[in-house]
Amino acid sequence: MTSESPYANRNKLFLGSCFSLIATSVCFAVVGGVMGALKQQFILSNEQVGLIGGAALWGFSISIIPLGLLCDTIGMKNLLRFAFLCHLAGALIMIFATGFWMLFCGALVLSLGNGTVEAACNPLVVTLYPEQKTRKLNHFHVWFPGGIVIGGLITYAMDRLHIGNWQWKIALIIVPAIIYGWLMLRETFPQTERVQKGISFEGMVKAAFLSPLFWALFICMGITASLELGPNRWVPAVLESGGMPGILVLVYITGLMAVLRQFAGPVIHKLSPIGVMLFSSIVTGASLYWMSSAETLSIAFASATFFAIGACYMWPTMIGIASERIPESGALGLGMLGGMGMLVAGAITSPMMGTVADRYLHEHLPVAETVSVLQQVSDQY
């Protein structure tokens, strides 16, 4: 504990925030990974599979933005209580589902919990570490890819060892949920940075809606999220068609992103947050262009590695820039950025990439492999 922090429980609250993000990312990994089993057991149509997978994404956006607006009114602790209940209830609804509508509702409830975690924990981290916002946001967001690594490896091992079924995989969500509930829900939470600085609710709304810089960041956040989340849905499936286990490819990419975020401090200090975004944009753009022209598995794997290096800092650094340059926007601004990112990635970028795949993938892969790739990606939605 440094002398700069007035919060005796700062480390415990930050650790609990990390576990809440692990619960969120395990939701993404597990729900996407069981779509094939759900389709087979419940005899679902592709449209129904898409609706379940979509609910697991857009529910995030419809919770994070309004709850970001009301974060100071409701309180970060109460938001995390709601997220905890959503993670438990959503998992149990899916586990005991008897058909499409229970699966849909369970995925939606889980997604509402995921959005609530971001609505509460981003302003919490900013409040706990006002002297190093971007660095600690990167450390916090280590656990989105980190949770995907954990969930991905466990589910891969369960498949290889023939342990359990899809219900057991969904039950994995409950474990980090119980841990963050135990760590955080008995603790005293600080007021948000915006309230501590005496910025009014009206001042927060004006800072978010009337600032040209915020709207520039808002638009850029949609691009940022698309660069990270869109390709991450497709790269594992494409490389699997070349003989590599797709889940292990995803674990490799997200694991590399998690490690790099953990050591974001020196990079941010050297380049500044704006410099980090410029570097990330150049590397990500170049790696995706390289990936698009790859003709061998080794080149595709190498380009995917550079993609992870480029994309890893984007989401948390963008949020950090907003919290540093426009602190008056408070929890509302952070919630709007997160909601914009997930909405664009889930509702616009991913369908666009699917359209491109429908149109051109068969030109580069045999018909059987093309169908396999499309099926693997559709199962994630």
Short mmCIF file of C-alpha atoms in Angstrom, two decimals:
data_model
loop_
_atom_site.label_atom_id
_atom_site.label_comp_id
_atom_site.label_asym_id
_atom_site.label_seq_id
_atom_site.Cartn_x
_atom_site.Cartn_y
_atom_site.Cartn_z
CA MET A 1 0.00 0.00 0.00
CA THR A 2 1.43 3.35 -0.98
CA SER A 3 1.03 6.51 1.02
CA GLU A 4 -0.80 8.06 -1.93
CA SER A 5 -3.93 5.95 -1.34
CA PRO A 6 -6.45 6.81 1.39
CA TYR A 7 -8.17 3.43 0.93
CA ALA A 8 -7.00 0.73 3.34
CA ASN A 9 -8.85 -1.92 1.32
CA ARG A 10 -7.63 -0.75 -2.10
CA ASN A 11 -5.77 -3.96 -2.92
CA LYS A 12 -8.71 -6.14 -1.93
CA LEU A 13 -11.16 -4.12 -4.02
CA PHE A 14 -8.83 -4.25 -6.99
CA LEU A 15 -8.37 -8.02 -6.61
CA GLY A 16 -12.13 -8.47 -6.43
CA SER A 17 -12.52 -6.32 -9.56
CA CYS A 18 -10.10 -8.63 -11.38
CA PHE A 19 -12.11 -11.71 -10.39
CA SER A 20 -15.31 -10.01 -11.53
CA LEU A 21 -13.71 -9.48 -14.94
CA ILE A 22 -12.60 -13.13 -14.96
CA ALA A 23 -16.25 -14.09 -14.46
CA THR A 24 -17.14 -11.85 -17.41
CA SER A 25 -14.53 -13.31 -19.74
CA VAL A 26 -15.29 -16.90 -18.71
CA CYS A 27 -18.89 -16.12 -19.75
CA PHE A 28 -17.66 -15.11 -23.20
CA ALA A 29 -15.41 -18.15 -23.56
CA VAL A 30 -17.84 -20.75 -22.19
CA VAL A 31 -21.11 -19.56 -23.74
CA GLY A 32 -19.43 -19.33 -27.14
CA GLY A 33 -17.88 -22.74 -26.65
CA VAL A 34 -21.10 -24.62 -25.86
CA MET A 35 -23.21 -23.33 -28.77
CA GLY A 36 -22.63 -26.47 -30.80
CA ALA A 37 -23.74 -28.69 -27.91
CA LEU A 38 -26.82 -26.54 -27.29
CA LYS A 39 -27.76 -26.67 -30.95
CA GLN A 40 -27.51 -30.45 -30.96
CA GLN A 41 -29.25 -31.18 -27.64
CA PHE A 42 -32.15 -28.74 -28.05
CA ILE A 43 -32.42 -29.08 -31.86
CA LEU A 44 -31.99 -25.34 -32.35
CA SER A 45 -32.03 -23.56 -35.69
CA ASN A 46 -29.09 -21.40 -36.75
CA GLU A 47 -31.28 -18.36 -36.12
CA GLN A 48 -31.93 -19.45 -32.54
CA VAL A 49 -28.23 -20.11 -31.99
CA GLY A 50 -27.52 -16.62 -33.30
CA LEU A 51 -30.12 -15.10 -30.98
CA ILE A 52 -28.61 -16.80 -27.93
CA GLY A 53 -25.08 -15.79 -28.89
CA GLY A 54 -26.24 -12.27 -29.71
CA ALA A 55 -27.94 -11.89 -26.34
CA ALA A 56 -24.65 -12.84 -24.72
CA LEU A 57 -23.13 -9.75 -26.42
CA TRP A 58 -25.71 -6.96 -26.74
CA GLY A 59 -26.97 -7.38 -23.18
CA PHE A 60 -23.58 -5.98 -22.19
CA SER A 61 -24.30 -2.72 -24.00
CA ILE A 62 -27.85 -2.25 -22.71
CA SER A 63 -26.63 -2.53 -19.11
CA ILE A 64 -23.31 -0.68 -19.11
CA ILE A 65 -24.55 2.65 -20.54
CA PRO A 66 -27.62 3.31 -18.29
CA LEU A 67 -25.84 1.89 -15.24
CA GLY A 68 -22.84 4.08 -15.99
CA LEU A 69 -25.22 7.04 -15.90
CA LEU A 70 -26.68 5.88 -12.57
CA CYS A 71 -23.46 4.55 -11.05
CA ASP A 72 -23.13 7.33 -8.47
CA THR A 73 -26.82 7.19 -7.58
CA ILE A 74 -26.98 3.42 -7.15
CA GLY A 75 -23.43 3.01 -5.88
CA MET A 76 -20.63 0.81 -7.19
CA LYS A 77 -21.17 -1.76 -4.43
CA ASN A 78 -24.86 -2.16 -5.30
CA LEU A 79 -23.98 -2.49 -8.98
CA LEU A 80 -21.60 -5.32 -8.16
CA ARG A 81 -24.28 -6.98 -6.04
CA PHE A 82 -26.52 -6.90 -9.09
CA ALA A 83 -23.70 -8.26 -11.29
CA PHE A 84 -23.10 -11.08 -8.79
CA LEU A 85 -26.78 -12.05 -8.84
CA CYS A 86 -26.83 -11.92 -12.65
CA HIS A 87 -23.82 -14.22 -12.93
CA LEU A 88 -25.31 -16.75 -10.54
CA ALA A 89 -28.86 -16.57 -11.91
CA GLY A 90 -27.82 -16.51 -15.57
CA ALA A 91 -25.60 -19.57 -15.16
CA LEU A 92 -28.30 -21.50 -13.28
CA ILE A 93 -30.99 -20.59 -15.82
CA MET A 94 -28.84 -21.96 -18.64
CA ILE A 95 -27.80 -25.06 -16.69
CA PHE A 96 -31.44 -26.02 -15.98
CA ALA A 97 -32.80 -24.80 -19.32
CA THR A 98 -35.44 -26.91 -21.04
CA GLY A 99 -35.51 -25.07 -24.35
CA PHE A 100 -34.63 -22.02 -26.42
CA TRP A 101 -36.25 -19.33 -24.31
CA MET A 102 -34.56 -20.34 -21.08
CA LEU A 103 -31.21 -20.48 -22.88
CA PHE A 104 -31.86 -17.05 -24.39
CA CYS A 105 -32.87 -15.54 -21.04
CA GLY A 106 -29.89 -17.11 -19.27
CA ALA A 107 -27.44 -15.73 -21.84
CA LEU A 108 -29.07 -12.29 -21.59
CA VAL A 109 -28.92 -12.26 -17.78
CA LEU A 110 -25.25 -13.25 -17.88
CA SER A 111 -24.57 -10.47 -20.36
CA LEU A 112 -26.33 -7.92 -18.16
CA GLY A 113 -24.00 -9.00 -15.37
CA ASN A 114 -20.99 -8.58 -17.63
CA GLY A 115 -21.97 -5.03 -18.56
CA THR A 116 -22.64 -4.18 -14.93
CA VAL A 117 -19.14 -5.32 -13.95
CA GLU A 118 -17.62 -2.89 -16.46
CA ALA A 119 -20.02 -0.12 -15.40
CA ALA A 120 -18.88 -0.45 -11.78
CA CYS A 121 -15.25 -1.54 -11.96
CA ASN A 122 -13.85 0.90 -14.51
CA PRO A 123 -14.77 3.94 -12.36
CA LEU A 124 -13.74 1.99 -9.23
CA VAL A 125 -10.23 1.38 -10.60
CA VAL A 126 -9.95 5.02 -11.70
CA THR A 127 -11.00 6.13 -8.21
CA LEU A 128 -8.62 3.77 -6.40
CA TYR A 129 -5.62 4.73 -8.55
CA PRO A 130 -6.04 8.38 -9.59
CA GLU A 131 -2.27 8.76 -9.97
CA GLN A 132 -1.90 5.94 -12.55
CA LYS A 133 -5.25 5.47 -14.23
CA THR A 134 -4.20 4.08 -17.63
CA ARG A 135 -1.63 1.72 -16.15
CA LYS A 136 -4.04 0.22 -13.62
CA LEU A 137 -6.85 -0.01 -16.17
CA ASN A 138 -4.49 -2.08 -18.31
CA HIS A 139 -3.70 -4.25 -15.27
CA PHE A 140 -7.42 -4.65 -14.56
CA HIS A 141 -8.15 -5.53 -18.17
CA VAL A 142 -5.43 -8.20 -18.09
CA TRP A 143 -8.16 -10.44 -16.81
CA PHE A 144 -10.47 -10.23 -19.78
CA PRO A 145 -8.03 -12.15 -22.00
CA GLY A 146 -6.72 -13.85 -18.86
CA GLY A 147 -10.16 -15.24 -18.06
CA ILE A 148 -10.54 -16.47 -21.63
CA VAL A 149 -7.24 -18.32 -21.23
CA ILE A 150 -8.44 -19.90 -17.97
CA GLY A 151 -11.87 -20.83 -19.33
CA GLY A 152 -10.45 -21.98 -22.66
CA LEU A 153 -7.84 -24.29 -21.13
CA ILE A 154 -10.28 -25.81 -18.64
CA THR A 155 -12.93 -26.49 -21.27
CA TYR A 156 -10.31 -27.90 -23.66
CA ALA A 157 -9.07 -30.23 -20.91
CA MET A 158 -12.65 -31.27 -20.12
CA ASP A 159 -13.23 -32.14 -23.77
CA ARG A 160 -9.98 -34.07 -24.10
CA LEU A 161 -10.56 -36.00 -20.87
CA HIS A 162 -14.30 -36.43 -21.52
CA ILE A 163 -15.16 -34.83 -18.20
CA GLY A 164 -18.65 -33.45 -17.67
CA ASN A 165 -20.92 -31.89 -20.27
CA TRP A 166 -21.88 -28.40 -21.38
CA GLN A 167 -23.70 -27.75 -18.08
CA TRP A 168 -20.42 -28.24 -16.22
CA LYS A 169 -18.76 -25.72 -18.49
CA ILE A 170 -21.46 -23.14 -17.78
CA ALA A 171 -21.00 -23.86 -14.06
CA LEU A 172 -17.40 -22.61 -14.35
CA ILE A 173 -18.83 -19.06 -14.39
CA ILE A 174 -20.07 -19.48 -10.83
CA VAL A 175 -16.57 -20.01 -9.39
CA PRO A 176 -15.05 -16.54 -10.05
CA ALA A 177 -18.45 -15.00 -9.31
CA ILE A 178 -18.42 -16.45 -5.80
CA ILE A 179 -14.82 -15.31 -5.30
CA TYR A 180 -15.46 -11.68 -6.24
CA GLY A 181 -18.67 -11.68 -4.23
CA TRP A 182 -16.77 -12.89 -1.16
CA LEU A 183 -13.93 -10.39 -1.70
CA MET A 184 -15.98 -7.28 -2.41
CA LEU A 185 -19.54 -7.33 -1.17
CA ARG A 186 -18.68 -6.87 2.50
CA GLU A 187 -16.20 -4.07 1.84
CA THR A 188 -16.66 -0.32 2.11
CA PHE A 189 -16.55 1.36 -1.30
CA PRO A 190 -15.34 4.90 -1.94
CA GLN A 191 -17.35 7.50 -3.78
CA THR A 192 -16.37 7.84 -7.42
CA GLU A 193 -13.70 10.31 -8.45
CA ARG A 194 -16.35 12.55 -10.02
CA VAL A 195 -18.30 12.85 -6.76
CA GLN A 196 -15.12 13.40 -4.72
CA LYS A 197 -14.19 16.30 -6.99
CA GLY A 198 -17.59 17.89 -6.53
CA ILE A 199 -18.63 17.62 -10.19
CA SER A 200 -22.41 17.65 -10.45
CA PHE A 201 -24.55 15.11 -12.29
CA GLU A 202 -25.36 17.79 -14.87
CA GLY A 203 -21.66 18.53 -15.24
CA MET A 204 -20.97 14.84 -15.94
CA VAL A 205 -23.69 14.69 -18.58
CA LYS A 206 -22.44 17.88 -20.25
CA ALA A 207 -18.84 16.62 -20.24
CA ALA A 208 -19.91 13.40 -21.94
CA PHE A 209 -22.34 14.81 -24.47
CA LEU A 210 -20.93 18.24 -25.29
CA SER A 211 -17.20 17.54 -25.49
CA PRO A 212 -15.84 17.18 -29.05
CA LEU A 213 -12.90 15.18 -27.64
CA PHE A 214 -15.26 12.72 -25.98
CA TRP A 215 -17.20 12.17 -29.20
CA ALA A 216 -13.94 11.58 -31.04
CA LEU A 217 -12.99 8.97 -28.43
CA PHE A 218 -16.51 7.53 -28.61
CA ILE A 219 -16.19 6.92 -32.37
CA CYS A 220 -12.63 5.61 -32.01
CA MET A 221 -13.78 3.18 -29.31
CA GLY A 222 -16.06 1.47 -31.83
CA ILE A 223 -13.05 1.00 -34.12
CA THR A 224 -10.86 -0.10 -31.22
CA ALA A 225 -13.28 -2.79 -30.05
CA SER A 226 -13.85 -3.98 -33.61
CA LEU A 227 -10.11 -4.47 -34.09
CA GLU A 228 -9.79 -6.53 -30.92
CA LEU A 229 -13.02 -8.53 -30.72
CA GLY A 230 -13.89 -9.04 -34.39
CA PRO A 231 -10.75 -10.87 -35.58
CA ASN A 232 -10.54 -12.79 -32.29
CA ARG A 233 -13.76 -14.55 -33.31
CA TRP A 234 -12.41 -15.55 -36.72
CA VAL A 235 -8.67 -16.16 -36.41
CA PRO A 236 -8.92 -19.35 -34.27
CA ALA A 237 -11.48 -20.92 -36.62
CA VAL A 238 -9.43 -20.14 -39.72
CA LEU A 239 -6.20 -21.49 -38.21
CA GLU A 240 -8.05 -24.60 -37.04
CA SER A 241 -8.86 -25.32 -40.67
CA GLY A 242 -5.08 -25.54 -41.13
CA GLY A 243 -4.70 -28.18 -38.44
CA MET A 244 -4.29 -26.18 -35.20
CA PRO A 245 -6.83 -26.60 -32.36
CA GLY A 246 -8.86 -23.38 -32.51
CA ILE A 247 -9.31 -23.07 -28.74
CA LEU A 248 -5.54 -23.30 -28.23
CA VAL A 249 -5.00 -20.58 -30.84
CA LEU A 250 -7.44 -18.36 -28.94
CA VAL A 251 -5.67 -19.18 -25.66
CA TYR A 252 -2.32 -18.27 -27.22
CA ILE A 253 -3.52 -14.93 -28.63
CA THR A 254 -5.43 -13.87 -25.52
CA GLY A 255 -2.67 -15.15 -23.23
CA LEU A 256 -0.12 -13.00 -25.04
CA MET A 257 -2.47 -10.00 -24.74
CA ALA A 258 -2.84 -10.62 -21.00
CA VAL A 259 0.92 -10.77 -20.41
CA LEU A 260 1.54 -7.59 -22.40
CA ARG A 261 -1.19 -5.71 -20.52
CA GLN A 262 0.41 -6.71 -17.23
CA PHE A 263 3.59 -4.95 -18.31
CA ALA A 264 1.83 -1.93 -19.82
CA GLY A 265 3.34 0.52 -17.32
CA PRO A 266 6.79 0.95 -18.96
CA VAL A 267 5.22 1.10 -22.44
CA ILE A 268 2.77 3.83 -21.40
CA HIS A 269 5.55 5.73 -19.60
CA LYS A 270 7.76 5.57 -22.69
CA LEU A 271 5.17 6.35 -25.38
CA SER A 272 2.35 8.12 -23.46
CA PRO A 273 -1.27 6.87 -23.83
CA ILE A 274 -1.71 8.64 -27.19
CA GLY A 275 1.58 7.19 -28.40
CA VAL A 276 0.47 3.72 -27.31
CA MET A 277 -2.72 4.07 -29.38
CA LEU A 278 -0.75 5.22 -32.42
CA PHE A 279 1.67 2.30 -32.07
CA SER A 280 -1.20 -0.15 -31.52
CA SER A 281 -3.11 1.11 -34.56
CA ILE A 282 -0.11 0.77 -36.87
CA VAL A 283 0.84 -2.71 -35.66
CA THR A 284 -2.75 -3.99 -35.65
CA GLY A 285 -3.49 -2.64 -39.11
CA ALA A 286 -0.27 -4.03 -40.56
CA SER A 287 -0.78 -7.45 -38.94
CA LEU A 288 -4.36 -7.76 -40.21
CA TYR A 289 -3.25 -6.84 -43.73
CA TRP A 290 -0.44 -9.40 -43.44
CA MET A 291 -2.89 -11.99 -42.13
CA SER A 292 -5.28 -11.36 -45.02
CA SER A 293 -2.59 -12.31 -47.54
CA ALA A 294 -1.10 -15.25 -45.61
CA GLU A 295 -0.77 -18.39 -47.70
CA THR A 296 0.81 -20.72 -45.13
CA LEU A 297 -0.09 -21.70 -41.59
CA SER A 298 3.21 -20.36 -40.22
CA ILE A 299 2.65 -16.93 -41.76
CA ALA A 300 -0.92 -16.83 -40.45
CA PHE A 301 0.32 -17.74 -36.97
CA ALA A 302 3.07 -15.11 -37.08
CA SER A 303 0.64 -12.41 -38.20
CA ALA A 304 -1.77 -13.44 -35.44
CA THR A 305 1.06 -12.95 -32.94
CA PHE A 306 1.67 -9.40 -34.15
CA PHE A 307 -2.07 -8.81 -34.08
CA ALA A 308 -2.12 -9.70 -30.36
CA ILE A 309 0.79 -7.32 -29.72
CA GLY A 310 -0.99 -4.50 -31.52
CA ALA A 311 -4.50 -4.98 -30.15
CA CYS A 312 -3.72 -5.75 -26.51
CA TYR A 313 -3.47 -2.17 -25.20
CA MET A 314 -6.30 -0.60 -27.18
CA TRP A 315 -9.44 -1.06 -25.04
CA PRO A 316 -8.00 -0.18 -21.59
CA THR A 317 -5.83 2.62 -22.94
CA MET A 318 -8.79 4.23 -24.69
CA ILE A 319 -10.73 4.17 -21.42
CA GLY A 320 -7.67 5.52 -19.61
CA ILE A 321 -7.36 8.45 -22.04
CA ALA A 322 -11.00 9.39 -21.41
CA SER A 323 -10.58 9.20 -17.64
CA GLU A 324 -7.43 11.35 -17.78
CA ARG A 325 -8.44 13.92 -20.41
CA ILE A 326 -12.16 14.21 -19.54
CA PRO A 327 -12.45 13.16 -15.86
CA GLU A 328 -15.66 15.20 -15.56
CA SER A 329 -17.45 12.62 -17.73
CA GLY A 330 -17.16 10.19 -14.81
CA ALA A 331 -18.76 6.76 -14.82
CA LEU A 332 -21.15 7.81 -17.60
CA GLY A 333 -18.30 8.48 -20.01
CA LEU A 334 -16.57 5.18 -19.21
CA GLY A 335 -19.86 3.30 -19.56
CA MET A 336 -20.65 4.94 -22.90
CA LEU A 337 -17.23 4.01 -24.27
CA GLY A 338 -17.50 0.38 -23.16
CA GLY A 339 -21.06 0.09 -24.47
CA MET A 340 -20.12 1.63 -27.81
CA GLY A 341 -17.21 -0.76 -28.20
CA MET A 342 -19.20 -3.91 -27.50
CA LEU A 343 -22.20 -2.79 -29.54
CA VAL A 344 -20.19 -2.00 -32.67
CA ALA A 345 -18.08 -5.17 -32.39
CA GLY A 346 -21.08 -7.42 -31.79
CA ALA A 347 -23.77 -5.85 -33.95
CA ILE A 348 -21.82 -4.36 -36.87
CA THR A 349 -18.27 -5.66 -37.28
CA SER A 350 -18.91 -9.36 -36.69
CA PRO A 351 -21.84 -9.58 -39.14
CA MET A 352 -19.78 -7.64 -41.71
CA MET A 353 -16.91 -10.09 -41.33
CA GLY A 354 -19.39 -12.93 -41.72
CA THR A 355 -20.66 -11.40 -44.96
CA VAL A 356 -17.11 -11.17 -46.28
CA ALA A 357 -16.50 -14.79 -45.30
CA ASP A 358 -19.69 -15.93 -47.04
CA ARG A 359 -18.59 -14.14 -50.17
CA TYR A 360 -14.88 -14.91 -50.39
CA LEU A 361 -13.83 -17.69 -48.01
CA HIS A 362 -14.72 -20.46 -50.46
CA GLU A 363 -12.20 -19.00 -52.93
CA HIS A 364 -9.33 -19.75 -50.54
CA LEU A 365 -10.43 -22.93 -48.75
CA PRO A 366 -11.96 -26.20 -49.97
CA VAL A 367 -15.73 -26.37 -49.59
CA ALA A 368 -15.62 -28.71 -46.59
CA GLU A 369 -13.15 -26.48 -44.73
CA THR A 370 -15.16 -23.37 -45.57
CA VAL A 371 -18.29 -24.90 -44.07
CA SER A 372 -16.28 -25.97 -41.01
CA VAL A 373 -14.91 -22.45 -40.43
CA LEU A 374 -18.32 -20.81 -40.84
CA GLN A 375 -19.90 -23.33 -38.48
CA GLN A 376 -17.22 -22.80 -35.80
CA VAL A 377 -17.70 -19.04 -35.84
CA SER A 378 -21.51 -19.21 -35.97
CA ASP A 379 -21.47 -21.48 -32.95
CA GLN A 380 -19.91 -18.61 -30.96
CA TYR A 381 -22.99 -16.45 -31.57
#
